[in-house]
Coordinates of C-alpha atoms and ligand atoms in Angstrom, one line a residue:
Chain Q
M1 CA 30.4 7.4 -30.3
S2 CA 31.2 4.0 -29.1
S3 CA 28.2 2.0 -28.5
E4 CA 28.9 2.9 -24.5
D5 CA 28.1 6.5 -24.2
A6 CA 25.0 5.4 -26.6
P7 CA 21.8 5.2 -25.1
H8 CA 21.2 2.0 -25.4
F9 CA 23.3 -0.9 -25.5
S10 CA 22.9 -3.8 -27.9
S11 CA 23.0 -6.2 -25.5
K12 CA 19.2 -6.9 -23.8
D13 CA 21.1 -8.9 -20.4
A14 CA 19.4 -7.9 -17.8
V15 CA 22.9 -6.0 -16.3
V16 CA 25.3 -5.0 -18.1
C17 CA 28.6 -2.5 -15.9
R18 CA 31.2 -0.8 -17.8
G19 CA 33.3 0.1 -15.8
V20 CA 31.6 1.4 -13.3
G21 CA 32.9 3.5 -10.3
K22 CA 31.7 4.6 -7.4
T23 CA 33.2 7.6 -5.2
W24 CA 31.3 9.3 -2.5
A25 CA 31.4 12.5 -1.5
A26 CA 33.5 13.3 -4.7
G27 CA 35.5 16.9 -4.7
T28 CA 35.3 17.5 -1.3
K29 CA 37.8 16.2 1.9
R30 CA 36.0 12.9 2.1
A31 CA 36.1 11.7 -1.1
H32 CA 35.9 8.6 -1.2
N33 CA 37.3 5.6 -3.8
A34 CA 34.4 2.4 -2.6
L35 CA 34.2 1.1 -5.9
T36 CA 36.1 1.0 -9.4
D37 CA 36.9 -0.6 -12.6
I38 CA 33.3 -3.0 -12.4
D39 CA 32.4 -4.8 -15.5
L40 CA 30.1 -7.4 -15.2
D41 CA 27.0 -8.8 -17.5
V42 CA 24.0 -10.0 -15.6
A43 CA 21.7 -12.9 -17.8
P44 CA 18.4 -12.6 -17.3
G45 CA 17.1 -15.1 -14.5
E46 CA 20.3 -15.5 -13.8
F47 CA 21.6 -15.7 -10.1
V48 CA 24.0 -13.8 -9.2
V49 CA 25.7 -14.1 -5.9
F50 CA 27.8 -11.2 -4.7
L51 CA 30.3 -12.0 -2.1
G52 CA 32.8 -9.8 -0.4
P53 CA 34.6 -8.6 3.2
S54 CA 32.7 -6.0 4.7
G55 CA 33.1 -2.5 3.7
C56 CA 34.3 -3.1 0.0
G57 CA 30.5 -1.7 -2.1
K58 CA 28.3 -3.9 -2.9
S59 CA 25.9 -2.2 -1.0
T60 CA 27.7 0.7 -3.2
L61 CA 27.2 -1.3 -6.3
L62 CA 23.6 -2.1 -6.3
Y63 CA 22.5 0.8 -5.6
L64 CA 24.3 2.0 -9.4
I65 CA 22.3 -1.1 -9.9
A66 CA 18.9 0.1 -8.9
G67 CA 19.2 4.2 -9.7
L68 CA 20.1 5.6 -6.8
E69 CA 22.5 6.4 -6.3
D70 CA 24.7 8.1 -10.0
A71 CA 27.5 6.9 -11.0
T72 CA 31.1 7.9 -10.7
E73 CA 31.9 6.9 -13.4
G74 CA 31.7 4.5 -16.5
K75 CA 28.2 3.4 -17.0
L76 CA 25.1 1.0 -16.1
W77 CA 22.4 -0.9 -18.7
S78 CA 19.5 -2.7 -17.7
F79 CA 17.8 -4.7 -20.1
G80 CA 19.4 -2.0 -23.2
D81 CA 18.6 1.0 -21.3
L82 CA 21.1 3.6 -20.1
V83 CA 20.3 3.3 -15.5
E84 CA 19.7 7.0 -14.5
T85 CA 16.6 6.5 -12.1
P86 CA 15.1 3.7 -10.1
S87 CA 12.3 1.7 -11.4
P88 CA 9.6 -0.5 -10.3
E89 CA 11.6 -2.7 -12.9
R90 CA 14.0 -3.3 -10.6
S91 CA 13.6 -3.1 -6.7
L92 CA 15.0 -3.3 -3.6
I93 CA 15.4 -6.3 -0.1
F94 CA 17.4 -5.0 2.6
Q95 CA 18.8 -6.2 5.5
E96 CA 16.8 -4.4 7.8
T97 CA 13.3 -4.6 8.0
S98 CA 11.9 -1.5 5.7
L99 CA 8.3 -2.2 6.3
F100 CA 5.7 0.9 6.9
P101 CA 5.2 0.5 10.2
W102 CA 2.1 2.8 10.0
L103 CA 0.9 0.8 7.3
T104 CA -1.0 -2.8 7.3
V105 CA 1.0 -6.0 5.8
W106 CA -1.2 -5.6 2.8
E107 CA -0.9 -2.3 2.8
N108 CA 2.4 -2.0 2.4
V109 CA 2.2 -4.9 -0.5
S110 CA 0.6 -2.7 -2.3
F111 CA 1.8 0.2 -1.7
G112 CA 3.3 0.3 -5.4
L113 CA 0.4 0.0 -6.5
S114 CA -1.1 3.0 -3.9
I115 CA 1.7 5.2 -5.7
R116 CA 0.3 4.4 -9.4
G117 CA -3.1 5.4 -8.5
A118 CA -4.7 1.9 -8.3
S119 CA -8.0 1.4 -6.7
K120 CA -8.4 0.0 -3.4
D121 CA -10.2 -3.1 -5.0
E122 CA -7.4 -3.9 -7.8
R123 CA -4.5 -3.2 -4.8
R124 CA -6.2 -5.7 -2.7
T125 CA -5.9 -7.9 -5.2
V126 CA -2.8 -7.8 -5.6
A127 CA -2.2 -8.3 -2.5
A128 CA -3.8 -10.8 -2.0
E129 CA -1.6 -12.8 -5.5
A130 CA 2.0 -11.4 -3.8
L131 CA 1.4 -11.8 -0.4
Q132 CA -0.3 -16.1 -1.8
R133 CA 3.1 -16.7 -3.2
V134 CA 5.1 -15.9 0.3
G135 CA 2.7 -17.9 2.2
L136 CA 2.3 -15.3 4.5
K137 CA -1.2 -14.0 3.1
A138 CA -3.1 -15.0 6.4
A139 CA -1.7 -12.2 8.2
M140 CA -2.4 -8.7 4.9
D141 CA -4.2 -7.6 7.8
K142 CA -1.3 -7.1 10.5
R143 CA 0.7 -4.7 11.1
P144 CA 4.5 -4.9 10.8
D145 CA 5.5 -5.1 14.3
E146 CA 3.7 -7.7 15.2
L147 CA 5.4 -10.5 12.7
S148 CA 9.0 -11.7 13.8
G149 CA 12.0 -10.3 11.4
G150 CA 11.6 -14.2 8.9
M151 CA 7.5 -12.8 8.5
R152 CA 9.2 -9.4 8.5
Q153 CA 11.4 -9.5 5.4
R154 CA 8.6 -12.6 3.1
V155 CA 6.4 -9.4 2.7
A156 CA 9.0 -7.4 2.4
V157 CA 10.0 -9.5 -0.2
A158 CA 5.8 -9.7 -1.0
R159 CA 6.1 -6.5 -1.8
A160 CA 9.2 -6.3 -4.8
L161 CA 7.3 -9.3 -6.5
A162 CA 4.1 -7.6 -6.5
M163 CA 5.3 -4.5 -8.6
R164 CA 6.5 -8.0 -10.4
P165 CA 10.3 -6.2 -11.1
R166 CA 12.2 -8.4 -13.3
V167 CA 15.6 -7.3 -11.1
L168 CA 15.5 -7.9 -7.5
L169 CA 18.1 -6.1 -6.1
M170 CA 18.8 -8.4 -2.6
D171 CA 20.6 -6.5 -0.4
E172 CA 21.3 -9.0 3.1
P173 CA 18.4 -9.9 3.5
F174 CA 18.6 -13.3 5.7
A175 CA 21.1 -10.9 7.6
A176 CA 19.4 -10.5 10.6
L177 CA 17.5 -13.7 10.6
D178 CA 18.6 -17.6 12.4
V179 CA 20.6 -19.7 10.5
Q180 CA 17.2 -22.1 10.8
T181 CA 14.7 -19.9 9.2
R182 CA 18.0 -18.6 7.0
A183 CA 18.1 -21.2 5.8
R184 CA 13.9 -21.7 4.7
M185 CA 14.0 -18.4 3.7
Q186 CA 16.8 -19.6 0.9
D187 CA 14.6 -21.8 0.0
F188 CA 12.1 -20.2 -0.8
L189 CA 13.6 -17.4 -2.1
L190 CA 14.7 -20.1 -4.8
D191 CA 11.4 -20.3 -5.4
V192 CA 10.1 -16.8 -5.8
W193 CA 13.1 -17.1 -7.9
R194 CA 12.1 -19.6 -10.3
D195 CA 7.9 -18.8 -10.4
S196 CA 8.9 -15.0 -11.0
G197 CA 11.8 -15.2 -13.8
A198 CA 13.6 -13.3 -12.9
S199 CA 17.3 -11.8 -12.4
V200 CA 18.4 -11.8 -8.6
L201 CA 21.6 -9.9 -7.6
F202 CA 22.1 -10.5 -4.4
V203 CA 24.5 -9.5 -1.0
T204 CA 25.8 -12.0 1.4
H205 CA 29.2 -12.2 3.5
H206 CA 28.5 -16.3 4.5
I207 CA 30.1 -18.8 2.1
D208 CA 27.2 -20.9 2.4
E209 CA 24.8 -18.9 1.2
A210 CA 26.5 -18.3 -1.4
V211 CA 27.3 -22.0 -2.1
A212 CA 23.6 -22.3 -1.8
L213 CA 21.8 -20.0 -4.3
A214 CA 24.7 -18.8 -6.8
D215 CA 24.3 -19.7 -10.8
R216 CA 27.7 -17.3 -10.2
V217 CA 29.2 -15.7 -7.5
V218 CA 31.6 -12.4 -8.0
V219 CA 33.6 -12.2 -5.4
F220 CA 35.2 -8.7 -3.9
T221 CA 38.3 -7.3 -3.2
S222 CA 37.9 -5.2 -0.7
R223 CA 38.9 -0.6 -0.9
P224 CA 38.4 0.0 -3.5
G225 CA 35.5 -3.1 -3.9
R226 CA 37.2 -4.3 -7.6
I227 CA 35.6 -7.7 -8.6
K228 CA 38.6 -10.4 -7.7
T229 CA 36.8 -13.6 -9.5
I230 CA 33.6 -14.7 -10.9
V231 CA 33.2 -18.3 -10.3
P232 CA 30.4 -20.2 -11.0
I233 CA 28.6 -22.7 -10.1
E234 CA 27.7 -25.7 -11.7
M235 CA 25.9 -27.5 -9.0
S236 CA 22.1 -28.7 -10.2
R237 CA 19.0 -27.5 -9.0
P238 CA 18.7 -28.7 -5.7
R239 CA 21.3 -28.5 -4.1
N240 CA 22.7 -31.6 -2.1
L241 CA 25.1 -28.2 0.7
F242 CA 26.7 -31.3 1.9
S243 CA 28.6 -32.3 -1.1
R244 CA 31.9 -33.1 -1.7
E245 CA 32.1 -30.2 -4.9
A246 CA 29.8 -27.8 -2.2
E247 CA 32.4 -28.9 -0.1
N248 CA 35.1 -27.8 -2.1
L249 CA 33.3 -25.1 -3.4
R250 CA 33.6 -23.3 0.1
I251 CA 37.1 -24.1 0.7
Q252 CA 37.7 -22.8 -3.1
L253 CA 36.2 -19.8 -1.8
T254 CA 37.1 -18.8 2.0
D255 CA 40.6 -19.1 0.7
L256 CA 39.8 -16.0 -1.4
L257 CA 37.7 -13.6 1.1
R258 CA 40.4 -14.5 3.8
D259 CA 42.7 -13.1 1.1
E260 CA 40.3 -9.7 1.3
V261 CA 40.0 -9.8 4.5
D262 CA 43.8 -9.9 5.7
R263 CA 44.4 -6.6 3.0
A264 CA 41.8 -5.2 4.7
F265 CA 43.1 -5.7 8.8
A266 CA 46.2 -4.8 7.3
E267 CA 44.7 -1.9 6.4
Q268 CA 42.8 -0.8 9.3
E269 CA 45.3 -1.6 11.8
A270 CA 47.6 1.0 9.8
F271 CA 45.4 3.3 9.2
A272 CA 45.1 3.0 13.3
I273 CA 48.7 3.5 14.5
P274 CA 49.9 5.9 12.2
A275 CA 53.1 5.7 11.6
Chain S
M1 CA 15.5 -2.6 17.7
A2 CA 12.6 -2.5 20.1
V3 CA 10.3 -4.9 18.4
V4 CA 12.5 -7.7 18.3
A5 CA 12.5 -6.9 21.4
R6 CA 9.6 -6.9 22.2
D7 CA 9.3 -10.7 19.6
S8 CA 11.7 -12.2 22.2
E9 CA 10.5 -11.0 25.2
P10 CA 8.4 -14.3 26.2
G11 CA 11.9 -16.4 25.9
A12 CA 13.3 -13.1 28.2
A13 CA 10.4 -13.1 30.8
A14 CA 10.9 -16.9 31.8
G15 CA 14.6 -16.3 31.5
A16 CA 15.0 -13.6 34.3
S17 CA 13.3 -14.7 37.2
R18 CA 12.2 -12.3 39.7
P19 CA 11.7 -9.3 38.5
A20 CA 10.5 -11.6 35.3
A21 CA 7.5 -12.9 38.5
A22 CA 6.7 -9.6 39.1
S23 CA 6.6 -8.0 35.4
R24 CA 3.2 -11.5 35.1
L25 CA 1.8 -10.4 38.4
M26 CA 1.6 -6.8 36.3
A27 CA 0.2 -8.3 33.1
S28 CA -2.8 -10.1 34.8
M29 CA -3.2 -6.8 36.5
A30 CA -3.7 -5.5 33.5
G31 CA -7.1 -5.0 33.7
L32 CA -7.1 -3.0 36.8
D33 CA -4.0 -1.3 35.2
W34 CA -5.5 2.6 35.3
L35 CA -7.0 2.2 39.2
A36 CA -3.0 0.8 40.1
R37 CA -2.4 4.0 38.5
I38 CA -4.8 6.8 40.0
W39 CA -4.1 4.7 43.1
W40 CA -0.5 5.5 42.6
A41 CA -1.0 9.4 41.7
F42 CA -2.9 9.8 44.5
L43 CA -0.4 8.6 47.1
S44 CA 2.2 10.7 45.5
I45 CA -0.5 13.5 45.8
S46 CA -0.3 12.2 49.1
L47 CA 2.8 12.0 49.9
F48 CA 3.9 15.6 49.0
A49 CA 0.3 17.4 50.9
G50 CA 1.4 15.6 54.6
L51 CA 4.7 16.7 54.5
W52 CA 2.9 20.2 53.1
E53 CA 0.0 20.1 56.0
L54 CA 3.8 18.1 59.1
C55 CA 5.7 21.4 58.4
W56 CA 2.5 23.1 59.0
A57 CA 1.5 20.8 62.4
M58 CA 5.2 21.7 63.5
G59 CA 5.0 25.4 63.2
W60 CA 7.7 25.1 60.3
A61 CA 5.6 27.2 57.6
D62 CA 3.7 29.7 57.9
E63 CA -0.1 29.4 57.4
K64 CA 0.1 32.5 56.2
L65 CA 3.0 32.4 53.9
L66 CA 2.7 28.4 52.7
P67 CA -0.7 27.6 53.5
P68 CA -1.0 24.4 54.0
P69 CA -3.7 22.4 51.3
H70 CA -6.7 21.5 54.2
I71 CA -6.6 25.6 54.4
F72 CA -6.2 26.6 51.3
L73 CA -8.6 24.1 49.5
D74 CA -11.4 24.7 53.2
N75 CA -13.3 27.1 51.4
I76 CA -13.3 26.5 47.3
A77 CA -16.7 28.8 47.0
E78 CA -14.4 31.9 49.0
Q79 CA -12.0 31.2 47.0
G80 CA -13.8 30.4 43.4
R81 CA -15.6 33.7 43.6
Y82 CA -12.2 35.7 42.9
F83 CA -12.4 33.1 39.5
N84 CA -15.4 35.3 38.3
T85 CA -13.0 38.2 37.4
A86 CA -12.7 37.2 34.3
T87 CA -15.9 36.2 32.6
R88 CA -17.3 39.7 35.6
W89 CA -15.4 42.1 33.4
Q90 CA -16.2 40.0 29.9
V91 CA -20.1 40.7 30.6
G92 CA -20.0 43.9 32.9
Q93 CA -21.9 41.5 35.8
S94 CA -21.0 43.1 39.2
M95 CA -19.6 40.7 42.3
T96 CA -22.9 39.0 43.5
E97 CA -24.6 38.6 40.0
G98 CA -23.5 35.5 37.5
P99 CA -22.1 32.6 37.8
S100 CA -21.5 30.1 40.9
A101 CA -17.4 29.8 42.7
F102 CA -17.4 27.2 40.8
E103 CA -18.8 26.9 37.7
S104 CA -16.1 30.8 38.2
V105 CA -13.4 28.4 37.6
L106 CA -14.8 25.5 35.6
I107 CA -14.8 28.6 32.9
T108 CA -11.6 30.2 34.0
G109 CA -10.0 27.0 33.7
A110 CA -11.4 25.8 30.9
A111 CA -10.7 29.8 28.5
T112 CA -6.7 28.6 30.0
T113 CA -7.0 24.9 28.3
A114 CA -8.6 26.3 25.5
R115 CA -6.2 28.9 24.6
V116 CA -3.1 26.7 25.4
F117 CA -5.6 23.8 23.1
V118 CA -5.3 26.1 20.6
G119 CA -1.4 27.7 20.0
L120 CA -0.2 23.9 20.4
I121 CA -3.2 23.0 16.8
I122 CA -1.4 26.3 14.7
A123 CA 1.9 25.9 16.1
S124 CA 1.8 22.4 15.5
V125 CA 0.3 22.8 11.5
L126 CA 2.5 25.5 11.0
A127 CA 5.9 24.6 12.0
I128 CA 5.5 21.3 10.5
G129 CA 4.0 22.9 7.1
V130 CA 6.9 25.3 7.3
G131 CA 9.3 22.5 8.4
V132 CA 8.6 20.2 6.1
L133 CA 9.0 23.3 3.0
I134 CA 12.3 24.3 4.0
R135 CA 13.6 21.0 3.6
Y136 CA 10.6 20.6 -0.1
Y137 CA 12.2 23.6 -1.0
R138 CA 15.8 24.4 -1.2
F139 CA 15.5 28.7 -2.2
F140 CA 12.7 28.5 1.4
D141 CA 15.8 26.8 2.9
R142 CA 18.0 29.6 2.4
L143 CA 15.3 32.1 2.4
V144 CA 13.6 31.5 5.9
L145 CA 15.8 28.7 8.2
P146 CA 18.3 31.4 9.6
T147 CA 15.3 34.4 10.5
I148 CA 13.9 31.0 12.3
T149 CA 17.3 29.7 14.0
L150 CA 17.8 33.4 14.6
L151 CA 14.5 33.9 17.0
S152 CA 14.1 30.7 17.8
P153 CA 16.5 31.1 21.6
V154 CA 14.5 34.5 22.0
S155 CA 12.3 33.3 25.3
P156 CA 8.9 33.8 24.3
I157 CA 8.1 36.3 27.2
A158 CA 9.5 39.4 24.5
W159 CA 7.2 38.6 22.2
L160 CA 4.6 39.7 25.0
P161 CA 4.4 43.6 23.9
V162 CA 4.0 41.8 20.8
A163 CA 1.2 40.1 21.1
I164 CA -0.2 43.3 23.4
F165 CA 1.1 45.1 20.0
L166 CA -0.7 43.8 16.9
F167 CA -3.3 41.8 19.5
G168 CA -4.8 44.0 21.8
I169 CA -6.7 42.6 25.1
G170 CA -8.7 38.6 25.4
N171 CA -8.5 35.6 23.8
A172 CA -6.3 36.7 20.2
P173 CA -2.7 38.4 22.2
A174 CA -2.4 35.0 24.6
I175 CA -2.9 32.6 21.6
F176 CA -0.4 34.2 20.1
M177 CA 1.9 34.0 22.8
V178 CA 1.8 29.7 23.3
V179 CA 2.1 29.6 18.8
V180 CA 5.2 31.4 19.5
A181 CA 6.4 29.9 22.5
L182 CA 6.7 26.9 20.3
F183 CA 6.8 27.4 16.7
F184 CA 9.8 28.0 16.2
H185 CA 11.4 25.2 18.2
M186 CA 8.9 22.5 16.3
V187 CA 9.9 24.5 12.9
L188 CA 14.1 22.8 14.4
A189 CA 12.1 20.2 15.3
T190 CA 10.6 19.5 12.6
I191 CA 13.9 19.6 9.9
N192 CA 15.7 17.2 12.0
Q193 CA 12.7 14.6 12.2
I194 CA 12.7 15.3 8.8
D195 CA 16.5 14.5 8.5
T196 CA 16.6 11.1 10.9
V197 CA 13.9 9.3 8.2
N198 CA 14.8 5.7 7.4
T199 CA 16.7 6.3 4.4
N200 CA 15.7 2.4 3.2
L201 CA 11.9 3.4 3.7
I202 CA 12.7 6.4 1.4
N203 CA 14.1 4.3 -1.5
V204 CA 11.1 1.5 -1.3
A205 CA 9.1 4.9 -2.2
R206 CA 12.0 5.8 -4.5
T207 CA 11.9 2.5 -6.7
M208 CA 8.3 2.3 -7.2
G209 CA 8.0 5.1 -8.7
A210 CA 7.4 7.9 -6.0
S211 CA 7.6 11.2 -7.0
K212 CA 9.5 13.6 -3.8
A213 CA 5.3 15.3 -3.4
Q214 CA 4.5 11.3 -2.7
I215 CA 7.3 10.7 -0.4
Y216 CA 6.8 13.8 1.6
A217 CA 3.0 12.8 2.2
R218 CA 3.7 9.1 1.8
V219 CA 7.1 8.7 3.7
I220 CA 8.4 11.3 6.2
V221 CA 5.0 13.2 7.1
P222 CA 3.5 9.4 8.3
A223 CA 7.8 8.5 9.6
I224 CA 8.3 12.4 11.9
L225 CA 4.2 11.6 13.7
P226 CA 5.7 10.0 16.5
G227 CA 8.3 12.2 17.0
M228 CA 6.3 15.7 16.8
L229 CA 4.0 14.2 19.2
Q230 CA 6.9 13.5 21.4
V231 CA 8.3 17.3 20.6
L232 CA 4.5 18.4 21.2
R233 CA 4.7 16.7 24.7
M234 CA 8.0 18.4 26.1
N235 CA 6.9 21.4 24.8
L236 CA 3.1 21.7 26.5
F237 CA 4.4 22.4 29.8
G238 CA 6.7 25.5 28.5
A239 CA 3.2 26.8 26.5
W240 CA 1.3 25.9 29.8
M241 CA 4.0 28.4 31.2
V242 CA 3.2 31.1 28.3
V243 CA -0.2 31.3 28.8
L244 CA -0.4 32.8 32.0
V245 CA 2.6 35.2 32.0
A246 CA 0.3 36.3 28.6
E247 CA -2.6 36.5 30.7
S248 CA -1.0 37.8 33.4
T249 CA -0.9 40.6 32.1
G250 CA -3.4 41.8 31.3
V251 CA -3.6 40.0 27.6
G252 CA -7.6 39.1 28.5
Y253 CA -8.5 36.6 31.6
G254 CA -8.0 32.6 32.9
M255 CA -5.6 31.4 35.3
G256 CA -3.0 33.8 34.9
Q257 CA -5.0 36.7 35.7
V258 CA -6.5 35.1 39.1
I259 CA -2.7 34.6 40.8
M260 CA -2.1 38.0 39.1
L261 CA -5.2 39.0 41.0
A262 CA -4.0 36.8 43.8
R263 CA -0.2 38.4 44.1
N264 CA -1.8 42.1 44.5
T265 CA -4.4 41.0 46.8
F266 CA -1.7 39.3 49.2
N267 CA -3.7 35.7 48.6
P268 CA -1.0 33.1 49.3
S269 CA -4.3 31.0 49.5
L270 CA -5.0 31.8 46.5
V271 CA -2.7 31.5 44.9
F272 CA -1.4 27.6 46.0
F273 CA -5.6 27.1 45.0
T274 CA -4.9 28.8 41.2
I275 CA -1.3 26.6 41.6
A276 CA -3.3 23.1 42.3
V277 CA -5.8 24.0 39.3
I278 CA -3.3 24.3 37.4
G279 CA -1.4 21.6 37.8
V280 CA -4.1 19.6 37.5
L281 CA -5.5 21.1 34.3
G282 CA -1.3 20.9 32.8
F283 CA -1.6 17.0 34.1
T284 CA -4.7 15.8 32.4
F285 CA -4.2 17.7 29.6
D286 CA -0.9 15.8 29.0
W287 CA -3.0 13.1 29.7
L288 CA -5.2 13.8 27.7
L289 CA -1.7 13.8 24.9
R290 CA 0.0 11.0 25.4
L291 CA -4.0 8.8 24.9
A292 CA -4.2 10.8 21.9
Q293 CA -0.7 9.8 20.9
R294 CA -1.3 6.0 21.4
R295 CA -4.0 5.9 19.8
I296 CA -2.9 8.0 16.3
L297 CA 0.6 5.8 16.3
Y298 CA -0.7 2.4 17.2
W299 CA 2.5 1.4 16.1
L300 CA 5.0 2.3 17.5
P301 CA 5.8 -0.3 21.1
D302 CA 5.2 0.4 24.3
T303 CA 8.8 2.1 25.3
V304 CA 8.6 2.0 29.2
E305 CA 7.8 -1.8 29.0
R306 CA 10.6 -2.5 27.7
L307 CA 12.6 -1.0 31.4
R308 CA 10.5 -2.4 33.6
V309 CA 11.9 -6.2 32.3
L310 CA 15.0 -5.3 34.3
Ligands
LIG1 N1 25.8 7.3 1.4 C1 27.6 6.9 1.6 N2 27.6 8.8 2.3 C2 29.4 8.4 2.1 N3 30.0 6.6 1.9 C3 29.2 5.6 1.9 C4 27.9 5.9 1.9 N4 28.2 4.5 2.0 C5 28.3 4.1 2.0 N5 30.0 4.4 1.8 C6 31.4 4.3 2.3 O1 31.3 3.2 0.6 C7 32.3 2.3 1.0 C8 30.7 0.6 1.0 O2 30.4 0.1 1.5 P1 29.5 -1.0 1.6 O3 28.6 -0.5 -0.6 O4 28.5 -0.4 2.0 O5 29.5 -1.4 1.5 P2 29.8 -3.0 1.4 O6 27.7 -3.3 1.4 O7 30.4 -4.2 0.7 O8 29.8 -3.2 3.0 C9 32.3 2.5 2.6 O9 33.5 2.8 3.2 C10 31.4 2.8 3.1 O10 31.8 3.7 4.0
LIG2 MG1 25.7 -3.8 2.7

């Protein structure tokens, strides 16, 4: 039995992927290979950004790591344990708001605790603490629809933090926000990340966002998604995003992405105009 | 997304000129909103009644067949006497005894409304329950769904004999008819609602370690409630129609019975009077349901407001 079949993996990295692939609707006519051959190690406390054109399987990989979907090839581990089901240790935050509209802000934040049957006092305390960390304690008793888009995403972050996750999975969490709000949210996220000590896996198709946030940028190829290359960013924090170094990184990442977007376009055209 | 649209409303209102001014005016009258609404309802009905009266005045409408409002509303005491049949039949009173004409109308109207209401409650609880069970248990789905799909297009009228066989005469068959008219559609609607619940909400609960039962109870059921209330309201008028049919074929007393009496005694005035009463009852019922909807589903944005700025 090779080490990769074992339920426990010797590496205690936050996330380990070995030969991971996903074919949607496998075994049917609509079978669609979204992701293949993913080998990736994410260290505890590391900030990793997934960068790639739309439809290259970034979200799919995040879902596999979250345990919400099963990989059709390969295996994943988190802190040495095989990923088979979702776990509160790995919290997922989505692009669109995914707050429960019928619950107040604090009830949303403490939803995970109520699942475990925690008392109301305990839930309110934990929610207050988590909301304090995202600067929204004053909004505790509001309803999600009373908040702006940025505030709602901060509540979503607070909800994830309340579970004390060791891995934060974020699927284009700021994509729907305006540019200024997004920049603020990035700073805010870096603070939260530093305080929590969790690993963050962050999906984006914005090169600027990748440069602002990542310890390492994982660049994907399109259809099926593979890891094209991994670009480490060694700039110190807080980062000057107008520096020469940042500019060079943007140019490098733009080049890497352009090939993929060109390729995706060519494929889509070939698909649209059958010979 | 509606929620976002609402956030940006002040800006949007400042940008648009004329419609915005109108909507500001409306907003400033918000306190008097209900008054304005009653005024419009009054105007709408007056217009309809006025046209009818006009047809009568011009001699286009025969007052024996299409008596205009001022005729069929003229003698409420006289009309109300016929509503009395119901209670008289129940308690064995003679024509001269028993409740006054006005009381008779109230009692009969209340009886019919109560049947619709009880039927609605039973049908909703059953349908949501069965719909959830169908999605929850695979085997239940396979076992039950084909029959429900098969029965849902059957007109509720076809169930009338069944209602009489099973329940004889009284409240039960009328309520049964309402339940049958709503149940099958509402089960299918429940399933449809469950299937369209935002996956993110379910996934959030899953990552937090919620069990299947918890996801159904805490996420899916609250998420489908708005849609279900909408379905309920849309089916409300169907329920009113069915209950009248049930009552008119002798399964009890009520508004349907009065219509039947009016038909058999060739009394157009009574027909239109009853129609007017039914209209008012149905309208009030829908209004109450809408009120309840806004109370229970406080988190939903007002969809009408969205279109008003156009
Ligand atoms: N639940 C699903 N069922 C079937 N196909 C899916 C599903 N989710 C994603 N896909 C497909 O997988 C591919 C990758 O999608 P996704 O991971 O969402 O890409 P990205 O997040 O990089 O834009 C797409 O072609 C998409 O159509
Ligand atoms: Mg995606």
